[in-house]
C-alpha positions as a LaTeX table, in Angstrom:
\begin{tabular}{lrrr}
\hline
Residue & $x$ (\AA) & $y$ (\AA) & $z$ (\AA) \\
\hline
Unk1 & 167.59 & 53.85 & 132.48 \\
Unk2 & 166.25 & 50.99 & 135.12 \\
Unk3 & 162.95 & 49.88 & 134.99 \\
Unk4 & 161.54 & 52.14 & 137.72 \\
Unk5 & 162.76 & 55.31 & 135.89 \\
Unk6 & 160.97 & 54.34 & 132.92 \\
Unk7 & 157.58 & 53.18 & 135.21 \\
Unk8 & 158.49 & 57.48 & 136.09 \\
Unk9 & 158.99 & 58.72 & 132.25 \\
Unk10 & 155.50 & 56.86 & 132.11 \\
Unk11 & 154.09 & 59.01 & 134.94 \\
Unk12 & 155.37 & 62.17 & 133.53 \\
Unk13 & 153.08 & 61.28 & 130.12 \\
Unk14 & 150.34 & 60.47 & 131.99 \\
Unk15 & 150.72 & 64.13 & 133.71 \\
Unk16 & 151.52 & 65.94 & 131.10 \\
Unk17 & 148.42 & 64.41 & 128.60 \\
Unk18 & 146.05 & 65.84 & 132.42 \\
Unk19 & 147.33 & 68.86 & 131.84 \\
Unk20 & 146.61 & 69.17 & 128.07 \\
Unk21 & 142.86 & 69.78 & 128.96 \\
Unk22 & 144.32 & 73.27 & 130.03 \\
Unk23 & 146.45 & 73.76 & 126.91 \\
Unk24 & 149.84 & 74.81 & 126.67 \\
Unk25 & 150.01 & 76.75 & 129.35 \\
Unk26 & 148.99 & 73.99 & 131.55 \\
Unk27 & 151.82 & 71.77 & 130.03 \\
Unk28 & 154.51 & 74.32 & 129.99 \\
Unk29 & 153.32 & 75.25 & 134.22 \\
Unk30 & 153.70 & 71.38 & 134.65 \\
Unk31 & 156.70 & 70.99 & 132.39 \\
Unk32 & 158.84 & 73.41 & 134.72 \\
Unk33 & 157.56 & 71.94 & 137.86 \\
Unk34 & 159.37 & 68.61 & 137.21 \\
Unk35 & 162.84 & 70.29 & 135.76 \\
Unk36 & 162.57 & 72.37 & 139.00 \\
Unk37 & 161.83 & 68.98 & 141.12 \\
Unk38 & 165.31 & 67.39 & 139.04 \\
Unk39 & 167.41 & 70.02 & 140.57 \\
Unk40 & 167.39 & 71.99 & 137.14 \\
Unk41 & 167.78 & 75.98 & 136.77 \\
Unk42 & 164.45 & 77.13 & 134.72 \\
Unk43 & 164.34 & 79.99 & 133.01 \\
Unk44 & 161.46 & 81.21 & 131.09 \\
Unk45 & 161.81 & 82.93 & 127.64 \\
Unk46 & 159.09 & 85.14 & 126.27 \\
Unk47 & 159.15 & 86.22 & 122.54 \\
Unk48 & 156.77 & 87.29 & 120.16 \\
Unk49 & 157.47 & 85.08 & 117.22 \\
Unk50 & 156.70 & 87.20 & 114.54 \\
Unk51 & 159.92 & 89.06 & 115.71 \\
Unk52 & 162.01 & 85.80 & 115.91 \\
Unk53 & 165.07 & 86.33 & 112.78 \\
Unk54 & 164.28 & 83.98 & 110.48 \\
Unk55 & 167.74 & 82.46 & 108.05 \\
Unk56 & 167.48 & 80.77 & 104.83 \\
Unk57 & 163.54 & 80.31 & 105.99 \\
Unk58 & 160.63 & 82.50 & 105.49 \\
Unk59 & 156.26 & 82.76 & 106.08 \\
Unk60 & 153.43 & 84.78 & 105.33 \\
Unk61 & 152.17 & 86.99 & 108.00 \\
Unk62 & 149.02 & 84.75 & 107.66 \\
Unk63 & 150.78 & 81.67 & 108.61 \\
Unk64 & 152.69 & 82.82 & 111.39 \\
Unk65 & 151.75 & 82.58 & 115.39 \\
Unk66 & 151.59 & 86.51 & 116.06 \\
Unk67 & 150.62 & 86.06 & 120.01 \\
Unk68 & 153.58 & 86.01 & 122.62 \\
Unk69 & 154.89 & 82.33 & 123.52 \\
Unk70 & 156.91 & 81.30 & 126.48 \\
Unk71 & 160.09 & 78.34 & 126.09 \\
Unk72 & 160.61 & 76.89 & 129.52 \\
Unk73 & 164.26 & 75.96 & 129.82 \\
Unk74 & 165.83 & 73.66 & 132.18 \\
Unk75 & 169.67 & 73.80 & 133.00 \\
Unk76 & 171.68 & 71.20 & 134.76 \\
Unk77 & 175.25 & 72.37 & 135.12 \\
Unk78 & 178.18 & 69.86 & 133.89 \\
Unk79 & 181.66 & 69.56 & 133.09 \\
Unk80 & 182.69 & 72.32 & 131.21 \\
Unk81 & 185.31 & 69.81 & 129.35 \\
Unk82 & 183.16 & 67.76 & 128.27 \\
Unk83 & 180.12 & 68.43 & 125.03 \\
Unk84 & 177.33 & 70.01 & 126.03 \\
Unk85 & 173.51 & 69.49 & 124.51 \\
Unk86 & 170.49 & 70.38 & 124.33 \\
Unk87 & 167.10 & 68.12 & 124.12 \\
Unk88 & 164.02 & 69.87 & 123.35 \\
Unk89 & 160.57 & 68.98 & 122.18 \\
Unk90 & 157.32 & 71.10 & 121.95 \\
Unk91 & 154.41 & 71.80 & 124.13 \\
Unk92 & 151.72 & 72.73 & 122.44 \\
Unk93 & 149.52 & 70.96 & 120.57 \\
Unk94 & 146.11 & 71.26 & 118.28 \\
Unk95 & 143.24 & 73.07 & 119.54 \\
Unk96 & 140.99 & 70.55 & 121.06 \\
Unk97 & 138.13 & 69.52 & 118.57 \\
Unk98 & 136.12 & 66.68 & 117.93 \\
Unk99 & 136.62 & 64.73 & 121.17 \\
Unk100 & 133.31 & 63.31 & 121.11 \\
Unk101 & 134.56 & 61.27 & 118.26 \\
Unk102 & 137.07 & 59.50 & 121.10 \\
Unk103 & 136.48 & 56.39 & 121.66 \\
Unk104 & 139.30 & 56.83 & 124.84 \\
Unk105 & 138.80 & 59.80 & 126.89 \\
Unk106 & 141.60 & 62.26 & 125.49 \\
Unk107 & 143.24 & 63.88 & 128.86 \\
Unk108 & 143.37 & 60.60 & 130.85 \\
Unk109 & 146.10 & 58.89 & 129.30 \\
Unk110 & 144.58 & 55.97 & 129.20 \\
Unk111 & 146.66 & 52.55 & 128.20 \\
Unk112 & 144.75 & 50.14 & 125.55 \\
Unk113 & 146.65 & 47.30 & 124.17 \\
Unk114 & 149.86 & 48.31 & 124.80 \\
Unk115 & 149.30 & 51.78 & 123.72 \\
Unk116 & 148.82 & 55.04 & 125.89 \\
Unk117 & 146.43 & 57.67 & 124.63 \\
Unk118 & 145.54 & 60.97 & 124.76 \\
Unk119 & 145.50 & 64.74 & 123.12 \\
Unk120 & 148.82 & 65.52 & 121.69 \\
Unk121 & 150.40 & 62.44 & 123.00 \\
Unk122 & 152.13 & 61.36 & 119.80 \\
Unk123 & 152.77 & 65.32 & 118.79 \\
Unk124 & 154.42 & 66.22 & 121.18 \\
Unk125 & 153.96 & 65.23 & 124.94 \\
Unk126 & 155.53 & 62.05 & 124.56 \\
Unk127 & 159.03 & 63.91 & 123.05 \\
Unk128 & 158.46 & 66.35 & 126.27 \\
Unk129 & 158.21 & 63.10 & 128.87 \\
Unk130 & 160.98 & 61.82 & 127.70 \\
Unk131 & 163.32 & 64.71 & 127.84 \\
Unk132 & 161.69 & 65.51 & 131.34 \\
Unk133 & 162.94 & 62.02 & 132.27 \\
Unk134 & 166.33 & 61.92 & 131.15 \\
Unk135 & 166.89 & 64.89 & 132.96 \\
Unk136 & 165.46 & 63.85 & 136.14 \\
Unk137 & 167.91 & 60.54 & 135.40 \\
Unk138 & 170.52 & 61.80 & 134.70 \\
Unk139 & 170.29 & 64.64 & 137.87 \\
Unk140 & 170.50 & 61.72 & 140.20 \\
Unk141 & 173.03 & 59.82 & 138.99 \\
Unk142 & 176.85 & 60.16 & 139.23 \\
Unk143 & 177.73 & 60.24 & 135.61 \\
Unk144 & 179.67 & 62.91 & 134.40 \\
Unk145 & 178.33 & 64.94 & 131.40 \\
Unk146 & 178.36 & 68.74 & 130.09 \\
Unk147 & 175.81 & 71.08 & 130.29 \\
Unk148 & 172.90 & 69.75 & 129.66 \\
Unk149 & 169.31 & 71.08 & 128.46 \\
Unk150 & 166.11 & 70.44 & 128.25 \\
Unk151 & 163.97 & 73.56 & 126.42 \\
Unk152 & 160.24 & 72.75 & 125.77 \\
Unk153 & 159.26 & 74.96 & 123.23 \\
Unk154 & 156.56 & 76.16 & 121.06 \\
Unk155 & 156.53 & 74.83 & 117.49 \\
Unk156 & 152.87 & 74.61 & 116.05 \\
Unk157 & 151.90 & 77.74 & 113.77 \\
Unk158 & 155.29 & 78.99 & 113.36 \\
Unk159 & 155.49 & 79.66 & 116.74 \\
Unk160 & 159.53 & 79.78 & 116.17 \\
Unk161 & 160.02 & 78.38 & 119.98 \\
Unk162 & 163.39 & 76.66 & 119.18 \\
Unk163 & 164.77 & 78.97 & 116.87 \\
Unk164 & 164.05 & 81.81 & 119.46 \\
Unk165 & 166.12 & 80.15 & 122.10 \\
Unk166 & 169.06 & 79.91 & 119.86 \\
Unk167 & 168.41 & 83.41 & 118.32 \\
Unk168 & 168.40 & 84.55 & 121.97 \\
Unk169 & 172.28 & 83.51 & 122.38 \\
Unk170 & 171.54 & 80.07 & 124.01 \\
Unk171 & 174.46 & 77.59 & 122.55 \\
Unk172 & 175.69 & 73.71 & 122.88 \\
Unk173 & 177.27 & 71.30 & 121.21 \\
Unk174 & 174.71 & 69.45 & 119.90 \\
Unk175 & 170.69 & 69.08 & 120.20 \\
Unk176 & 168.49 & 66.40 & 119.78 \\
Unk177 & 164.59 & 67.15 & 119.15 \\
Unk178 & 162.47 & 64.54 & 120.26 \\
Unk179 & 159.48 & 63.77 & 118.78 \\
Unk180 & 157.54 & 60.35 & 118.06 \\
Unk181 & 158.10 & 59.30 & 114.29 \\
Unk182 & 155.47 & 60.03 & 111.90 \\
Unk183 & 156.79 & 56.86 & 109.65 \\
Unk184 & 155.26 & 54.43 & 111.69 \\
Unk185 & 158.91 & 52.63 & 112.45 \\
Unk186 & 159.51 & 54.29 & 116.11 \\
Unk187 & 163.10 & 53.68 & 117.59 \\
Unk188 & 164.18 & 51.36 & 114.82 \\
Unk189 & 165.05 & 55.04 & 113.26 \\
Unk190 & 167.01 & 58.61 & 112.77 \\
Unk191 & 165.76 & 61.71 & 111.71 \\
Unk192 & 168.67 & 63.33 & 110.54 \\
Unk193 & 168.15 & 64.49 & 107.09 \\
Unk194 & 165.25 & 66.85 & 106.52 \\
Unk195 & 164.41 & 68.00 & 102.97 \\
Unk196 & 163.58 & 72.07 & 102.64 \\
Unk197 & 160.02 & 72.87 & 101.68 \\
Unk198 & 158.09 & 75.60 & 100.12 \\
Unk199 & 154.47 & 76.76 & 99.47 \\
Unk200 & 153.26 & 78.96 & 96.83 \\
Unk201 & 150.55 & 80.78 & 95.65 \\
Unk202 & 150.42 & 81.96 & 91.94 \\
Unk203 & 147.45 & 84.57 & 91.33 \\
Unk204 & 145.59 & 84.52 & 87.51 \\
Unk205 & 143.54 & 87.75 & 86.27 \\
Unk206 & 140.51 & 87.07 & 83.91 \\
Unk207 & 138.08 & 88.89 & 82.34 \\
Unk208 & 134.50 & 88.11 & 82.58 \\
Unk209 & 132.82 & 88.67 & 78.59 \\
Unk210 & 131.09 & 91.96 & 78.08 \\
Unk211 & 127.66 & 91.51 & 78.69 \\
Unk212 & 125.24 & 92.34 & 81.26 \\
Unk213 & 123.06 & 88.84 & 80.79 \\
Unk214 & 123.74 & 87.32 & 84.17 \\
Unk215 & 124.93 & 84.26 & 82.00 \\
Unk216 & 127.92 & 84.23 & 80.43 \\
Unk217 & 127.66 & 81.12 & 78.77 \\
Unk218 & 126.66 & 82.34 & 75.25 \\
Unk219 & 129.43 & 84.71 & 75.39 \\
Unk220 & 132.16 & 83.11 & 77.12 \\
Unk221 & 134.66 & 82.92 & 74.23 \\
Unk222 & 134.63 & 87.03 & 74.51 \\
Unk223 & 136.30 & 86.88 & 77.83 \\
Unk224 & 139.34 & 85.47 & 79.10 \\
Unk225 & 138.77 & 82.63 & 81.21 \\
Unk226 & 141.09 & 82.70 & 84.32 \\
Unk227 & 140.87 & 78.87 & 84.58 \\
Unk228 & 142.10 & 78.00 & 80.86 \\
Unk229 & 145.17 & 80.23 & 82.11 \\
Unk230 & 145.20 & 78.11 & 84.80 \\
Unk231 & 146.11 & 75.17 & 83.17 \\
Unk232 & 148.73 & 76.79 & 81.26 \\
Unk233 & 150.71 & 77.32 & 84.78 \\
Unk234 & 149.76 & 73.68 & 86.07 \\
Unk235 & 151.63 & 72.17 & 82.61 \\
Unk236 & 154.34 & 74.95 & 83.01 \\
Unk237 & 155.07 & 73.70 & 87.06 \\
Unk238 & 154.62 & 70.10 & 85.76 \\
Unk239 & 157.34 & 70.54 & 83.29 \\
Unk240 & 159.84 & 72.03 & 85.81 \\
Unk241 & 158.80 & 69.05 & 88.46 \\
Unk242 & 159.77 & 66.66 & 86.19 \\
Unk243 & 162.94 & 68.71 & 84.83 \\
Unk244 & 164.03 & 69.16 & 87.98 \\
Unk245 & 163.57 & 65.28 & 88.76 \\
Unk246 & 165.99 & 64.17 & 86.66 \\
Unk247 & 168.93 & 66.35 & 87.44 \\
Unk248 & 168.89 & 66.90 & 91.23 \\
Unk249 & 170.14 & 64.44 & 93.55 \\
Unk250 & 170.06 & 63.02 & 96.61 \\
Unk251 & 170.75 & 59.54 & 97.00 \\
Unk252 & 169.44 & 59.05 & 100.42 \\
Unk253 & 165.97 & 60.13 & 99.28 \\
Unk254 & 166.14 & 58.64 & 96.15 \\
Unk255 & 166.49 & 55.16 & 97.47 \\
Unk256 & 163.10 & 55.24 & 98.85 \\
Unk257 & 161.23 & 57.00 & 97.04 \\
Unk258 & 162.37 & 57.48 & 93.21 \\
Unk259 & 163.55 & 60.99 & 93.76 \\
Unk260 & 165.34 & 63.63 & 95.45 \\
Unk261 & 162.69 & 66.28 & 94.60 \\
Unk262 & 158.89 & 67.26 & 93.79 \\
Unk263 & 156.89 & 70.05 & 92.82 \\
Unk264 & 153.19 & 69.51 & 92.92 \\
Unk265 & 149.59 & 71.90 & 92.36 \\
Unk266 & 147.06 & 70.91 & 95.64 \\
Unk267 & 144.76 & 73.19 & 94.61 \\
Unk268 & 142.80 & 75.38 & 92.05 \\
Unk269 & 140.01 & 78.38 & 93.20 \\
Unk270 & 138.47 & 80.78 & 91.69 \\
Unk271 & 137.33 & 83.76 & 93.14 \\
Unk272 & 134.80 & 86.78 & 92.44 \\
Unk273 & 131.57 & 83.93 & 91.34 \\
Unk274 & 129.95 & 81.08 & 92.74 \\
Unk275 & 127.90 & 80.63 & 89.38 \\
Unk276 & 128.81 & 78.28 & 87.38 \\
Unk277 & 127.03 & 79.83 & 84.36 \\
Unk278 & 129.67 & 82.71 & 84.69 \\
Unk279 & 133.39 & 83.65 & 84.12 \\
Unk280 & 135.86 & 84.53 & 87.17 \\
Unk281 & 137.55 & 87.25 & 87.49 \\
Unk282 & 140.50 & 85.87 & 88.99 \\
Unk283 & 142.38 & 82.30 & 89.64 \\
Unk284 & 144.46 & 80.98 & 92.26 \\
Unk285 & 146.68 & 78.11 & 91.87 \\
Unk286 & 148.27 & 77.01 & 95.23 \\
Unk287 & 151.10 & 74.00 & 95.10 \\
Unk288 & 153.98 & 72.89 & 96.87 \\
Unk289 & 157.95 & 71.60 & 96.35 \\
Unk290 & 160.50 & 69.80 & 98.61 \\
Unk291 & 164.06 & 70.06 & 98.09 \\
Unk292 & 166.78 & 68.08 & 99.29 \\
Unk293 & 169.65 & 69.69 & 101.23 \\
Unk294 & 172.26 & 71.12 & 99.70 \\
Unk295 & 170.16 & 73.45 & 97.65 \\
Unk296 & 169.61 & 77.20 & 98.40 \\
Unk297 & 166.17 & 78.20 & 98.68 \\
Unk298 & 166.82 & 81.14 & 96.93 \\
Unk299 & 167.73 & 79.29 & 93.91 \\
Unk300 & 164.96 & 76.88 & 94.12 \\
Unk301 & 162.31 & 80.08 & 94.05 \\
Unk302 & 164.13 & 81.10 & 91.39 \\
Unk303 & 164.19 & 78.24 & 89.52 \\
Unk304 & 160.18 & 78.33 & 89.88 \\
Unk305 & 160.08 & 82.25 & 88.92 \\
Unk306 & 161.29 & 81.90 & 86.05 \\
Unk307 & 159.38 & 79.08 & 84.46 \\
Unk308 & 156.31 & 81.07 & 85.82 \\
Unk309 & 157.94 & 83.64 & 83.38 \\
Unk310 & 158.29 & 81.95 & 80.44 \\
Unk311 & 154.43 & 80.78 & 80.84 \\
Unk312 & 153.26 & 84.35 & 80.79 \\
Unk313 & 155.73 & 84.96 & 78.25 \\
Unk314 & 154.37 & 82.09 & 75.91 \\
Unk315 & 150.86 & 83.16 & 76.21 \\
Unk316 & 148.89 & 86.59 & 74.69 \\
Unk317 & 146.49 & 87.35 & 77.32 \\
Unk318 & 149.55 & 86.59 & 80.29 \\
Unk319 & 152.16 & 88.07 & 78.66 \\
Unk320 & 150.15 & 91.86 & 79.29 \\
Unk321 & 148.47 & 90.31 & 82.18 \\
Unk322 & 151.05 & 88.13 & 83.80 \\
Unk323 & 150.12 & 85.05 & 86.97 \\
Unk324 & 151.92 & 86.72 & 89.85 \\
Unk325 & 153.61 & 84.12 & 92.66 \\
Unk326 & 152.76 & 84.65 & 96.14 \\
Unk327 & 155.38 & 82.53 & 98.62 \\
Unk328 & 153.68 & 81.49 & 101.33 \\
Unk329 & 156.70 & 79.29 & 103.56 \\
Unk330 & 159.53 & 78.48 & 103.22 \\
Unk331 & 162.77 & 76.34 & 104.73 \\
Unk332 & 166.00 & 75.15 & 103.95 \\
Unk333 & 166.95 & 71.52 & 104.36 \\
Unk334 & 170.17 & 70.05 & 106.72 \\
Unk335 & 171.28 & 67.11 & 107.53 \\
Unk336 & 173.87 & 65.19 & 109.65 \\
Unk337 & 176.42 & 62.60 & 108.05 \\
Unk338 & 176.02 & 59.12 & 109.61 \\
Unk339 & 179.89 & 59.32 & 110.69 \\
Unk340 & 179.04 & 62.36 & 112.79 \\
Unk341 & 180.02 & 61.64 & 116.81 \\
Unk342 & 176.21 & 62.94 & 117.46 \\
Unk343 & 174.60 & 60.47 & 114.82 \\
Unk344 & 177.27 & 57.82 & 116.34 \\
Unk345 & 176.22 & 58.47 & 120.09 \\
Unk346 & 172.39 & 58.26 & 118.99 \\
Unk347 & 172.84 & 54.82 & 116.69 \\
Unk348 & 174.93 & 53.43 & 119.40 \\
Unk349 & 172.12 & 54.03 & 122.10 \\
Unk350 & 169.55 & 52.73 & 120.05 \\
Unk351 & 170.91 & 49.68 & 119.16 \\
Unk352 & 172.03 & 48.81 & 122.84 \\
Unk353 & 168.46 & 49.33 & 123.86 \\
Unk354 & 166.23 & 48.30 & 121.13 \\
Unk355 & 168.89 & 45.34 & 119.79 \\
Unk356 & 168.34 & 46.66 & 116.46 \\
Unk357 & 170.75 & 49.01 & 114.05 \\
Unk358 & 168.91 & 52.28 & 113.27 \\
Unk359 & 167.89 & 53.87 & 109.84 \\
Unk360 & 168.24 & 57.00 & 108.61 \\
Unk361 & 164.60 & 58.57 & 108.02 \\
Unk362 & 165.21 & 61.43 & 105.10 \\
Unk363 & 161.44 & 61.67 & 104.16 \\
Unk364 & 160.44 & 63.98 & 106.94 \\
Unk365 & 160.55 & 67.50 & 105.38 \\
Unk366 & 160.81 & 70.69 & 107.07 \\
Unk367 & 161.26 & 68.96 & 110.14 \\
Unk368 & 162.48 & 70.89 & 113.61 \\
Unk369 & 165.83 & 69.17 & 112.98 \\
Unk370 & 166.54 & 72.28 & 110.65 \\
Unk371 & 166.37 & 74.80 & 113.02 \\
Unk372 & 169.41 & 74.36 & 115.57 \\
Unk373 & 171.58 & 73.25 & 112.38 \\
Unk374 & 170.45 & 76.04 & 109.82 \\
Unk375 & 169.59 & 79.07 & 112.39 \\
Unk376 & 172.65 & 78.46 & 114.17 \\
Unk377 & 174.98 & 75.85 & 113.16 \\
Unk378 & 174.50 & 73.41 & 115.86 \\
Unk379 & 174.60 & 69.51 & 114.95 \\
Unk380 & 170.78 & 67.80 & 115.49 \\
Unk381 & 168.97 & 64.78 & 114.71 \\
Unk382 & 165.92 & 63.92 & 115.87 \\
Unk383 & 164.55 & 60.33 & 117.20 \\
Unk384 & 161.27 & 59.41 & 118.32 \\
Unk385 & 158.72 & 56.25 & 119.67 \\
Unk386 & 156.55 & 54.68 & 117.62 \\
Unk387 & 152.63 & 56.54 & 117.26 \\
Unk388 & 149.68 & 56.91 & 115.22 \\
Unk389 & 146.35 & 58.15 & 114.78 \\
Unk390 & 147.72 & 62.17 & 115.07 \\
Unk391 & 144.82 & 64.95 & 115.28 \\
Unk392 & 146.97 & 67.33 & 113.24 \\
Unk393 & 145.78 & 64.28 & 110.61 \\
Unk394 & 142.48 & 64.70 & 111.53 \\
Unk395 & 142.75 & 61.44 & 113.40 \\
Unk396 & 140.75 & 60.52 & 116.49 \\
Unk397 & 142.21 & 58.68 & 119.62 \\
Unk398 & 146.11 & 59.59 & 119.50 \\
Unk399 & 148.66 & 57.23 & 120.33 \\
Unk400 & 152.12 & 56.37 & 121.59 \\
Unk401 & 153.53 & 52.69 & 121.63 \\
Unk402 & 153.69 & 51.70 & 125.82 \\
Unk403 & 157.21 & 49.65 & 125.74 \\
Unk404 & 158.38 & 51.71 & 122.50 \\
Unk405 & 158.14 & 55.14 & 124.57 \\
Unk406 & 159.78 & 53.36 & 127.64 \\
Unk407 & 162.65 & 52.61 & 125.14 \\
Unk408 & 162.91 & 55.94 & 123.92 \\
Unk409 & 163.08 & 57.58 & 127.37 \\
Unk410 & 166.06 & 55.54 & 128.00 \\
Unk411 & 167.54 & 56.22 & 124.82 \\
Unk412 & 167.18 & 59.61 & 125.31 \\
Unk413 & 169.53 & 59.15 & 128.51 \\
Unk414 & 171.56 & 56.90 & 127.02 \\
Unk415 & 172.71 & 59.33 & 123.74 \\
Unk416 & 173.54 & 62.30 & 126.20 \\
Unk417 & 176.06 & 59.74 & 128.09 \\
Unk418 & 177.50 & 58.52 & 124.86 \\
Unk419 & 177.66 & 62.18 & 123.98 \\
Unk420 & 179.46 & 63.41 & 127.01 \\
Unk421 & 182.37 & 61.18 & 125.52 \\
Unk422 & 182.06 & 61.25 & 121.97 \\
\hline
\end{tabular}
């Protein structure tokens, strides 16, 4: 990409971060302006994601985006000899809160020491710019490729966006998600392992003491305390964590981090009193677990069933009264093998651009990497510029690296050319 297509790919962020003041409507209006203006076909694809089929994942209806969503996809027609792809990223954002806490004015896109901020800049405008300017590249040069496409869809919330195109009988080759890396290493690295992920909820029943006092202090050893059987779960899902730990593996992960898997408790409410002179009625544990690809979900929730089981089992009170398990989410983890021509096309780009070999990042789980590979089994990785300070952290004055997104727009070029002849 020359230098005046990356002084545009800079333009198109500074747009799209204007038009985040509107929300995602606003992005996605803007987003199809500039395929149209690259010689692109657009379609638009409404869906309600709720109704979006869902393989080897699952959510909650509480955690799932219930309101229709449009994907604004952008076609440029190519060799039909040669591999297609498709580059997408997401539009939407987190609802706007807290700006007065900026210390940069949030829709302006303002550049600071070398970095360019605004709203949703890092998560995900910055993965949309980029694919916006590789296709606007690409359209006006005389390189041959396949079909190519750019789809900018909804993510946040379960919105489903990419999994909808694909479910809607959309197909390439290969797809590459674009997103600026969360790791804090920007081009240097490859997202093409993602580990699957699950939440949980397990629910406890108690039984206050029989008394009418409003205090159940004095009498507290009468009832069952919902809390004390809480405790019981916590050391049952602490046992399996570390069970679990030494007998799955994934080498990848394990080199950074000690382990291929983890199974953690985030959180412990009671419900049905505020006093703290009195006994719940009921207990909610919630936790968490990551596993690394290769495992079935199904066999993970099992796994996690059945030492909830044998906790109820072990114990009077739940073994007539037993901690249910509520699953909240759920995915499945994928990855890409490094000898893969996608993963080949992507290091090689990098490298030539950046002058540095890439690095696998497996840490990211439940990334959108999954969703081409698992919900239709298309090859993806994911690669990204360097950012920081994300609202979705409860951060304040977003980020993207100035040269580092520069790089990555003509990276993003650069892999669907080594693709076209992989």
């Amino acid at each position: 990409m020359t230098p005046e297509n990356q002084k545009h790919a800079l333009y198109l962020l500074k747009q799209l971060i204007s038009a985040q003041s509107g929300g995602e409507t606003a992005v996605q209006k803007l987003v199809s302006k500039h395929l149209q203006a690259a010689g692109c076909t657009v379609d638009m694809l409404e869906y309600e994601p709720a109704m979006v089929p869902l393989v080897n994942e699952f959510a909650a209806h509480r955690t799932s985006s219930t309101k229709p969503r449009i994907a604004v996809i952008g076609t440029l027609k190519g060799s039909s000899e040669l591999p297609s792809i498709t580059v997408f990223a997401h539009p939407d954002s987190e609802p706007h809160s807290d700006i007065d806490r900026w210390r940069h004015a949030p829709f302006s896109g303002k550049v600071f020491d070398g970095r360019v901020h605004g709203w949703g800049v890092a998560d995900d405008l910055a993965g949309c710019a980029a694919g916006l300017a590789a296709m606007a590249d690409i359209a006006s040069s005389e390189v041959c490729v396949g079909d190519l496409v750019f789809a900018s869809t909804p993510s946040k919330n379960h919105a489903r966006g990419v999994s909808a195109l694909f479910h809607s009988g959309h197909r390439t080759d290969a797809a590459l998600y674009l997103h600026p890396a969360e790791s804090g290493i920007g081009m240097q690295e490859i997202k093409a392992v993602t580990a699957g992920q699950m939440e949980f909820e397990v629910s406890i029943k108690g039984r206050p003491p029989d008394t009418t006092e409003p205090s159940h202090t004095a009498f507290s050893h009468l009832g069952q305390n919902p809390v004390d059987k809480a405790f019981l779960i916590y050391r049952a899902l602490k046992a399996l964590n570390e069970a679990r730990a030494s007998r799955v593996s994934y080498p990848a992960i394990e080199a950074l981090v000690g382990r291929a898997t983890n199974l953690h408790v985030s959180s412990i409410a009671v419900t049905g009193t505020t006093e703290l002179s009195r006994i719940p009625e009921s207990c909610v544990v919630g936790g968490a677990t990551s596993f690394p690809p290769g495992e079935r979900l199904a066999d993970v929730q099992h796994e996690i069933e059945h030492a909830l089981k044998q906790a109820n089992d072990a114990d009077e009170w739940l073994s007539e009264n037993p901690a249910k398990i509520k699953w909240i989410s759920g995915v499945t983890g994928s990855e890409v093998p490094e000898d893969h021509p996608l993963f080949i096309a992507a290091s090689q780009a990098i490298e030539r651009v950046t002058g540095v070999s890439p690095r696998v990042n497996p840490m990211h789980s439940a990334s959108d990497i999954r969703n081409p590979m698992i919900q239709a089994g298309i090859p993806c990785i994911g690669l990204g510029c360097l950012g920081g300070n994300l609202s979705q952290n409860g951060a304040t004055d977003e980020w993207v690296d100035e040269e580092d997104f520069k790089r990555m727009a003509s990276v993003v070029a650069l892999v669907i050319r080594n693709w076209a002849v992989a």
